[in-house]
Amino acid sequence: MNKRALALGLIVAILASAISQALLHGQKAVASDLALYIPYFLSPLIGLLIQATSMLAWAIPGFYVGYLSKNKPVQHGAILGAAYGLLLGAIVFAMRASEINNIDSTLMVATSAITQMAKYSVLFALAAPAGYLLATHRANL
């Protein structure tokens, strides 16, 4: 296992997530203002831009860890995604700790954290082979 790729990938994941959230916030603010002035047929384009921006949070880190890994890019992507999901789940659990007042609320927040781990593990694992293929192609040139 390439620990350097995982550590750098986690840093890239946090940065990409922060940048993605900032871009999404700005795009949604602009989109609400533009909805009044642009033709109706261009509204799917704005929705597409917002979707593409939200994908940056998992596509860039998955691609990056695949690019850095020497072998087993899917495994590295899954491990990085699980670590990132665990980090996000812990942050959500800490933010909602004051709202938890019974066992059902605790189970709901814990399920949300586990779901985040599974979601990002799969998404990072799907993006990692593309980075690995680019790295092997560049090495062969």
mmCIF file with all atom_site columns, C-alpha atoms in Angstrom:
data_model
loop_
_atom_site.group_PDB
_atom_site.id
_atom_site.type_symbol
_atom_site.label_atom_id
_atom_site.label_alt_id
_atom_site.label_comp_id
_atom_site.label_asym_id
_atom_site.label_entity_id
_atom_site.label_seq_id
_atom_site.pdbx_PDB_ins_code
_atom_site.Cartn_x
_atom_site.Cartn_y
_atom_site.Cartn_z
_atom_site.occupancy
_atom_site.B_iso_or_equiv
_atom_site.pdbx_formal_charge
_atom_site.auth_seq_id
_atom_site.auth_comp_id
_atom_site.auth_asym_id
_atom_site.auth_atom_id
_atom_site.pdbx_PDB_model_num
ATOM 1   C CA . MET A 1 1   ? 0.000   0.000  0.000   1.00 0.00 ? 1   MET A CA 1
ATOM 2   C CA . ASN A 1 2   ? 1.334   3.413  -0.957  1.00 0.00 ? 2   ASN A CA 1
ATOM 3   C CA . LYS A 1 3   ? 0.970   5.536  2.177   1.00 0.00 ? 3   LYS A CA 1
ATOM 4   C CA . ARG A 1 4   ? 2.297   8.634  0.435   1.00 0.00 ? 4   ARG A CA 1
ATOM 5   C CA . ALA A 1 5   ? -0.436  8.445  -2.183  1.00 0.00 ? 5   ALA A CA 1
ATOM 6   C CA . LEU A 1 6   ? -3.083  8.015  0.499   1.00 0.00 ? 6   LEU A CA 1
ATOM 7   C CA . ALA A 1 7   ? -1.817  10.904 2.633   1.00 0.00 ? 7   ALA A CA 1
ATOM 8   C CA . LEU A 1 8   ? -1.521  13.283 -0.311  1.00 0.00 ? 8   LEU A CA 1
ATOM 9   C CA . GLY A 1 9   ? -4.831  12.041 -1.670  1.00 0.00 ? 9   GLY A CA 1
ATOM 10  C CA . LEU A 1 10  ? -6.564  12.878 1.606   1.00 0.00 ? 10  LEU A CA 1
ATOM 11  C CA . ILE A 1 11  ? -5.150  16.401 1.485   1.00 0.00 ? 11  ILE A CA 1
ATOM 12  C CA . VAL A 1 12  ? -6.292  16.764 -2.137  1.00 0.00 ? 12  VAL A CA 1
ATOM 13  C CA . ALA A 1 13  ? -9.733  15.407 -1.199  1.00 0.00 ? 13  ALA A CA 1
ATOM 14  C CA . ILE A 1 14  ? -10.156 17.993 1.543   1.00 0.00 ? 14  ILE A CA 1
ATOM 15  C CA . LEU A 1 15  ? -8.999  20.814 -0.733  1.00 0.00 ? 15  LEU A CA 1
ATOM 16  C CA . ALA A 1 16  ? -11.166 19.648 -3.634  1.00 0.00 ? 16  ALA A CA 1
ATOM 17  C CA . SER A 1 17  ? -14.174 19.389 -1.356  1.00 0.00 ? 17  SER A CA 1
ATOM 18  C CA . ALA A 1 18  ? -13.658 22.892 0.003   1.00 0.00 ? 18  ALA A CA 1
ATOM 19  C CA . ILE A 1 19  ? -13.178 24.345 -3.485  1.00 0.00 ? 19  ILE A CA 1
ATOM 20  C CA . SER A 1 20  ? -16.172 22.419 -4.803  1.00 0.00 ? 20  SER A CA 1
ATOM 21  C CA . GLN A 1 21  ? -18.412 23.676 -2.001  1.00 0.00 ? 21  GLN A CA 1
ATOM 22  C CA . ALA A 1 22  ? -17.275 27.262 -2.561  1.00 0.00 ? 22  ALA A CA 1
ATOM 23  C CA . LEU A 1 23  ? -17.928 26.981 -6.299  1.00 0.00 ? 23  LEU A CA 1
ATOM 24  C CA . LEU A 1 24  ? -21.326 25.387 -5.697  1.00 0.00 ? 24  LEU A CA 1
ATOM 25  C CA . HIS A 1 25  ? -22.321 28.158 -3.329  1.00 0.00 ? 25  HIS A CA 1
ATOM 26  C CA . GLY A 1 26  ? -21.320 30.797 -5.874  1.00 0.00 ? 26  GLY A CA 1
ATOM 27  C CA . GLN A 1 27  ? -22.942 28.990 -8.790  1.00 0.00 ? 27  GLN A CA 1
ATOM 28  C CA . LYS A 1 28  ? -26.238 28.564 -6.972  1.00 0.00 ? 28  LYS A CA 1
ATOM 29  C CA . ALA A 1 29  ? -26.276 32.247 -6.053  1.00 0.00 ? 29  ALA A CA 1
ATOM 30  C CA . VAL A 1 30  ? -25.544 33.262 -9.645  1.00 0.00 ? 30  VAL A CA 1
ATOM 31  C CA . ALA A 1 31  ? -28.011 30.718 -11.035 1.00 0.00 ? 31  ALA A CA 1
ATOM 32  C CA . SER A 1 32  ? -30.862 32.116 -8.975  1.00 0.00 ? 32  SER A CA 1
ATOM 33  C CA . ASP A 1 33  ? -30.139 35.585 -10.362 1.00 0.00 ? 33  ASP A CA 1
ATOM 34  C CA . LEU A 1 34  ? -29.597 34.362 -13.926 1.00 0.00 ? 34  LEU A CA 1
ATOM 35  C CA . ALA A 1 35  ? -32.867 32.420 -13.943 1.00 0.00 ? 35  ALA A CA 1
ATOM 36  C CA . LEU A 1 36  ? -34.692 35.699 -14.406 1.00 0.00 ? 36  LEU A CA 1
ATOM 37  C CA . TYR A 1 37  ? -32.627 36.889 -17.374 1.00 0.00 ? 37  TYR A CA 1
ATOM 38  C CA . ILE A 1 38  ? -31.612 33.864 -19.451 1.00 0.00 ? 38  ILE A CA 1
ATOM 39  C CA . PRO A 1 39  ? -33.823 32.036 -21.957 1.00 0.00 ? 39  PRO A CA 1
ATOM 40  C CA . TYR A 1 40  ? -35.663 29.023 -20.577 1.00 0.00 ? 40  TYR A CA 1
ATOM 41  C CA . PHE A 1 41  ? -33.900 26.550 -22.876 1.00 0.00 ? 41  PHE A CA 1
ATOM 42  C CA . LEU A 1 42  ? -30.507 27.370 -21.256 1.00 0.00 ? 42  LEU A CA 1
ATOM 43  C CA . SER A 1 43  ? -31.608 26.406 -17.743 1.00 0.00 ? 43  SER A CA 1
ATOM 44  C CA . PRO A 1 44  ? -30.459 22.747 -18.120 1.00 0.00 ? 44  PRO A CA 1
ATOM 45  C CA . LEU A 1 45  ? -26.968 24.072 -18.844 1.00 0.00 ? 45  LEU A CA 1
ATOM 46  C CA . ILE A 1 46  ? -26.837 25.757 -15.444 1.00 0.00 ? 46  ILE A CA 1
ATOM 47  C CA . GLY A 1 47  ? -28.016 22.554 -13.777 1.00 0.00 ? 47  GLY A CA 1
ATOM 48  C CA . LEU A 1 48  ? -25.333 20.622 -15.650 1.00 0.00 ? 48  LEU A CA 1
ATOM 49  C CA . LEU A 1 49  ? -22.612 23.018 -14.470 1.00 0.00 ? 49  LEU A CA 1
ATOM 50  C CA . ILE A 1 50  ? -23.764 22.614 -10.872 1.00 0.00 ? 50  ILE A CA 1
ATOM 51  C CA . GLN A 1 51  ? -23.708 18.803 -11.200 1.00 0.00 ? 51  GLN A CA 1
ATOM 52  C CA . ALA A 1 52  ? -20.241 18.842 -12.750 1.00 0.00 ? 52  ALA A CA 1
ATOM 53  C CA . THR A 1 53  ? -18.942 21.042 -9.953  1.00 0.00 ? 53  THR A CA 1
ATOM 54  C CA . SER A 1 54  ? -20.331 18.734 -7.296  1.00 0.00 ? 54  SER A CA 1
ATOM 55  C CA . MET A 1 55  ? -18.494 15.809 -8.902  1.00 0.00 ? 55  MET A CA 1
ATOM 56  C CA . LEU A 1 56  ? -15.136 17.545 -8.385  1.00 0.00 ? 56  LEU A CA 1
ATOM 57  C CA . ALA A 1 57  ? -15.152 16.510 -4.716  1.00 0.00 ? 57  ALA A CA 1
ATOM 58  C CA . TRP A 1 58  ? -14.695 12.837 -5.591  1.00 0.00 ? 58  TRP A CA 1
ATOM 59  C CA . ALA A 1 59  ? -13.344 12.807 -9.146  1.00 0.00 ? 59  ALA A CA 1
ATOM 60  C CA . ILE A 1 60  ? -10.177 14.813 -8.512  1.00 0.00 ? 60  ILE A CA 1
ATOM 61  C CA . PRO A 1 61  ? -9.002  12.940 -5.379  1.00 0.00 ? 61  PRO A CA 1
ATOM 62  C CA . GLY A 1 62  ? -9.826  9.550  -6.895  1.00 0.00 ? 62  GLY A CA 1
ATOM 63  C CA . PHE A 1 63  ? -7.946  10.424 -10.075 1.00 0.00 ? 63  PHE A CA 1
ATOM 64  C CA . TYR A 1 64  ? -5.029  11.775 -8.041  1.00 0.00 ? 64  TYR A CA 1
ATOM 65  C CA . VAL A 1 65  ? -4.622  8.705  -5.836  1.00 0.00 ? 65  VAL A CA 1
ATOM 66  C CA . GLY A 1 66  ? -4.815  6.496  -8.924  1.00 0.00 ? 66  GLY A CA 1
ATOM 67  C CA . TYR A 1 67  ? -2.120  8.603  -10.581 1.00 0.00 ? 67  TYR A CA 1
ATOM 68  C CA . LEU A 1 68  ? 0.197   8.284  -7.577  1.00 0.00 ? 68  LEU A CA 1
ATOM 69  C CA . SER A 1 69  ? -0.319  4.593  -6.881  1.00 0.00 ? 69  SER A CA 1
ATOM 70  C CA . LYS A 1 70  ? 2.177   2.214  -8.441  1.00 0.00 ? 70  LYS A CA 1
ATOM 71  C CA . ASN A 1 71  ? -0.233  -0.728 -8.364  1.00 0.00 ? 71  ASN A CA 1
ATOM 72  C CA . LYS A 1 72  ? -3.778  -1.547 -7.229  1.00 0.00 ? 72  LYS A CA 1
ATOM 73  C CA . PRO A 1 73  ? -5.369  1.851  -7.940  1.00 0.00 ? 73  PRO A CA 1
ATOM 74  C CA . VAL A 1 74  ? -8.877  0.619  -7.126  1.00 0.00 ? 74  VAL A CA 1
ATOM 75  C CA . GLN A 1 75  ? -7.752  -0.567 -3.704  1.00 0.00 ? 75  GLN A CA 1
ATOM 76  C CA . HIS A 1 76  ? -6.022  2.729  -2.997  1.00 0.00 ? 76  HIS A CA 1
ATOM 77  C CA . GLY A 1 77  ? -9.078  4.649  -4.166  1.00 0.00 ? 77  GLY A CA 1
ATOM 78  C CA . ALA A 1 78  ? -11.377 2.582  -1.953  1.00 0.00 ? 78  ALA A CA 1
ATOM 79  C CA . ILE A 1 79  ? -9.142  3.029  1.092   1.00 0.00 ? 79  ILE A CA 1
ATOM 80  C CA . LEU A 1 80  ? -8.853  6.774  0.510   1.00 0.00 ? 80  LEU A CA 1
ATOM 81  C CA . GLY A 1 81  ? -12.599 7.082  -0.026  1.00 0.00 ? 81  GLY A CA 1
ATOM 82  C CA . ALA A 1 82  ? -13.299 5.191  3.189   1.00 0.00 ? 82  ALA A CA 1
ATOM 83  C CA . ALA A 1 83  ? -10.875 7.407  5.122   1.00 0.00 ? 83  ALA A CA 1
ATOM 84  C CA . TYR A 1 84  ? -12.400 10.561 3.637   1.00 0.00 ? 84  TYR A CA 1
ATOM 85  C CA . GLY A 1 85  ? -15.916 9.291  4.351   1.00 0.00 ? 85  GLY A CA 1
ATOM 86  C CA . LEU A 1 86  ? -14.895 8.456  7.921   1.00 0.00 ? 86  LEU A CA 1
ATOM 87  C CA . LEU A 1 87  ? -13.525 11.978 8.335   1.00 0.00 ? 87  LEU A CA 1
ATOM 88  C CA . LEU A 1 88  ? -16.723 13.518 6.971   1.00 0.00 ? 88  LEU A CA 1
ATOM 89  C CA . GLY A 1 89  ? -18.836 11.201 9.102   1.00 0.00 ? 89  GLY A CA 1
ATOM 90  C CA . ALA A 1 90  ? -16.911 12.165 12.230  1.00 0.00 ? 90  ALA A CA 1
ATOM 91  C CA . ILE A 1 91  ? -17.373 15.849 11.427  1.00 0.00 ? 91  ILE A CA 1
ATOM 92  C CA . VAL A 1 92  ? -21.117 15.385 10.901  1.00 0.00 ? 92  VAL A CA 1
ATOM 93  C CA . PHE A 1 93  ? -21.375 13.342 14.095  1.00 0.00 ? 93  PHE A CA 1
ATOM 94  C CA . ALA A 1 94  ? -19.536 16.055 16.039  1.00 0.00 ? 94  ALA A CA 1
ATOM 95  C CA . MET A 1 95  ? -21.719 18.806 14.566  1.00 0.00 ? 95  MET A CA 1
ATOM 96  C CA . ARG A 1 96  ? -24.928 16.965 15.409  1.00 0.00 ? 96  ARG A CA 1
ATOM 97  C CA . ALA A 1 97  ? -23.857 15.715 18.826  1.00 0.00 ? 97  ALA A CA 1
ATOM 98  C CA . SER A 1 98  ? -25.864 18.425 20.567  1.00 0.00 ? 98  SER A CA 1
ATOM 99  C CA . GLU A 1 99  ? -29.015 17.412 18.664  1.00 0.00 ? 99  GLU A CA 1
ATOM 100 C CA . ILE A 1 100 ? -28.789 13.743 19.631  1.00 0.00 ? 100 ILE A CA 1
ATOM 101 C CA . ASN A 1 101 ? -31.255 13.061 22.407  1.00 0.00 ? 101 ASN A CA 1
ATOM 102 C CA . ASN A 1 102 ? -32.292 9.426  21.924  1.00 0.00 ? 102 ASN A CA 1
ATOM 103 C CA . ILE A 1 103 ? -31.080 6.158  20.439  1.00 0.00 ? 103 ILE A CA 1
ATOM 104 C CA . ASP A 1 104 ? -32.919 6.710  17.134  1.00 0.00 ? 104 ASP A CA 1
ATOM 105 C CA . SER A 1 105 ? -31.087 9.979  16.519  1.00 0.00 ? 105 SER A CA 1
ATOM 106 C CA . THR A 1 106 ? -27.782 8.312  17.334  1.00 0.00 ? 106 THR A CA 1
ATOM 107 C CA . LEU A 1 107 ? -28.496 5.468  14.919  1.00 0.00 ? 107 LEU A CA 1
ATOM 108 C CA . MET A 1 108 ? -29.522 7.903  12.185  1.00 0.00 ? 108 MET A CA 1
ATOM 109 C CA . VAL A 1 109 ? -26.300 9.904  12.486  1.00 0.00 ? 109 VAL A CA 1
ATOM 110 C CA . ALA A 1 110 ? -24.194 6.717  12.657  1.00 0.00 ? 110 ALA A CA 1
ATOM 111 C CA . THR A 1 111 ? -25.937 5.340  9.571   1.00 0.00 ? 111 THR A CA 1
ATOM 112 C CA . SER A 1 112 ? -25.245 8.609  7.778   1.00 0.00 ? 112 SER A CA 1
ATOM 113 C CA . ALA A 1 113 ? -21.542 8.332  8.650   1.00 0.00 ? 113 ALA A CA 1
ATOM 114 C CA . ILE A 1 114 ? -21.355 4.728  7.423   1.00 0.00 ? 114 ILE A CA 1
ATOM 115 C CA . THR A 1 115 ? -23.172 5.694  4.235   1.00 0.00 ? 115 THR A CA 1
ATOM 116 C CA . GLN A 1 116 ? -20.643 8.470  3.598   1.00 0.00 ? 116 GLN A CA 1
ATOM 117 C CA . MET A 1 117 ? -17.810 5.965  3.967   1.00 0.00 ? 117 MET A CA 1
ATOM 118 C CA . ALA A 1 118 ? -19.403 3.547  1.499   1.00 0.00 ? 118 ALA A CA 1
ATOM 119 C CA . LYS A 1 119 ? -20.324 6.275  -0.989  1.00 0.00 ? 119 LYS A CA 1
ATOM 120 C CA . TYR A 1 120 ? -16.891 7.867  -1.181  1.00 0.00 ? 120 TYR A CA 1
ATOM 121 C CA . SER A 1 121 ? -15.147 4.508  -1.139  1.00 0.00 ? 121 SER A CA 1
ATOM 122 C CA . VAL A 1 122 ? -17.017 3.450  -4.273  1.00 0.00 ? 122 VAL A CA 1
ATOM 123 C CA . LEU A 1 123 ? -16.697 6.819  -6.014  1.00 0.00 ? 123 LEU A CA 1
ATOM 124 C CA . PHE A 1 124 ? -12.958 7.182  -5.370  1.00 0.00 ? 124 PHE A CA 1
ATOM 125 C CA . ALA A 1 125 ? -12.414 3.572  -6.460  1.00 0.00 ? 125 ALA A CA 1
ATOM 126 C CA . LEU A 1 126 ? -14.229 4.307  -9.727  1.00 0.00 ? 126 LEU A CA 1
ATOM 127 C CA . ALA A 1 127 ? -12.111 7.378  -10.488 1.00 0.00 ? 127 ALA A CA 1
ATOM 128 C CA . ALA A 1 128 ? -8.718  5.915  -9.498  1.00 0.00 ? 128 ALA A CA 1
ATOM 129 C CA . PRO A 1 129 ? -8.139  3.661  -12.560 1.00 0.00 ? 129 PRO A CA 1
ATOM 130 C CA . ALA A 1 130 ? -8.303  6.672  -14.877 1.00 0.00 ? 130 ALA A CA 1
ATOM 131 C CA . GLY A 1 131 ? -5.428  8.321  -13.002 1.00 0.00 ? 131 GLY A CA 1
ATOM 132 C CA . TYR A 1 132 ? -3.478  5.076  -12.996 1.00 0.00 ? 132 TYR A CA 1
ATOM 133 C CA . LEU A 1 133 ? -3.930  4.677  -16.758 1.00 0.00 ? 133 LEU A CA 1
ATOM 134 C CA . LEU A 1 134 ? -2.720  8.227  -17.358 1.00 0.00 ? 134 LEU A CA 1
ATOM 135 C CA . ALA A 1 135 ? 0.352   7.617  -15.193 1.00 0.00 ? 135 ALA A CA 1
ATOM 136 C CA . THR A 1 136 ? 1.235   4.366  -16.995 1.00 0.00 ? 136 THR A CA 1
ATOM 137 C CA . HIS A 1 137 ? 0.679   6.003  -20.372 1.00 0.00 ? 137 HIS A CA 1
ATOM 138 C CA . ARG A 1 138 ? 2.970   8.888  -19.442 1.00 0.00 ? 138 ARG A CA 1
ATOM 139 C CA . ALA A 1 139 ? 5.598   6.458  -18.145 1.00 0.00 ? 139 ALA A CA 1
ATOM 140 C CA . ASN A 1 140 ? 5.582   4.588  -21.454 1.00 0.00 ? 140 ASN A CA 1
ATOM 141 C CA . LEU A 1 141 ? 6.199   7.706  -23.549 1.00 0.00 ? 141 LEU A CA 1
#
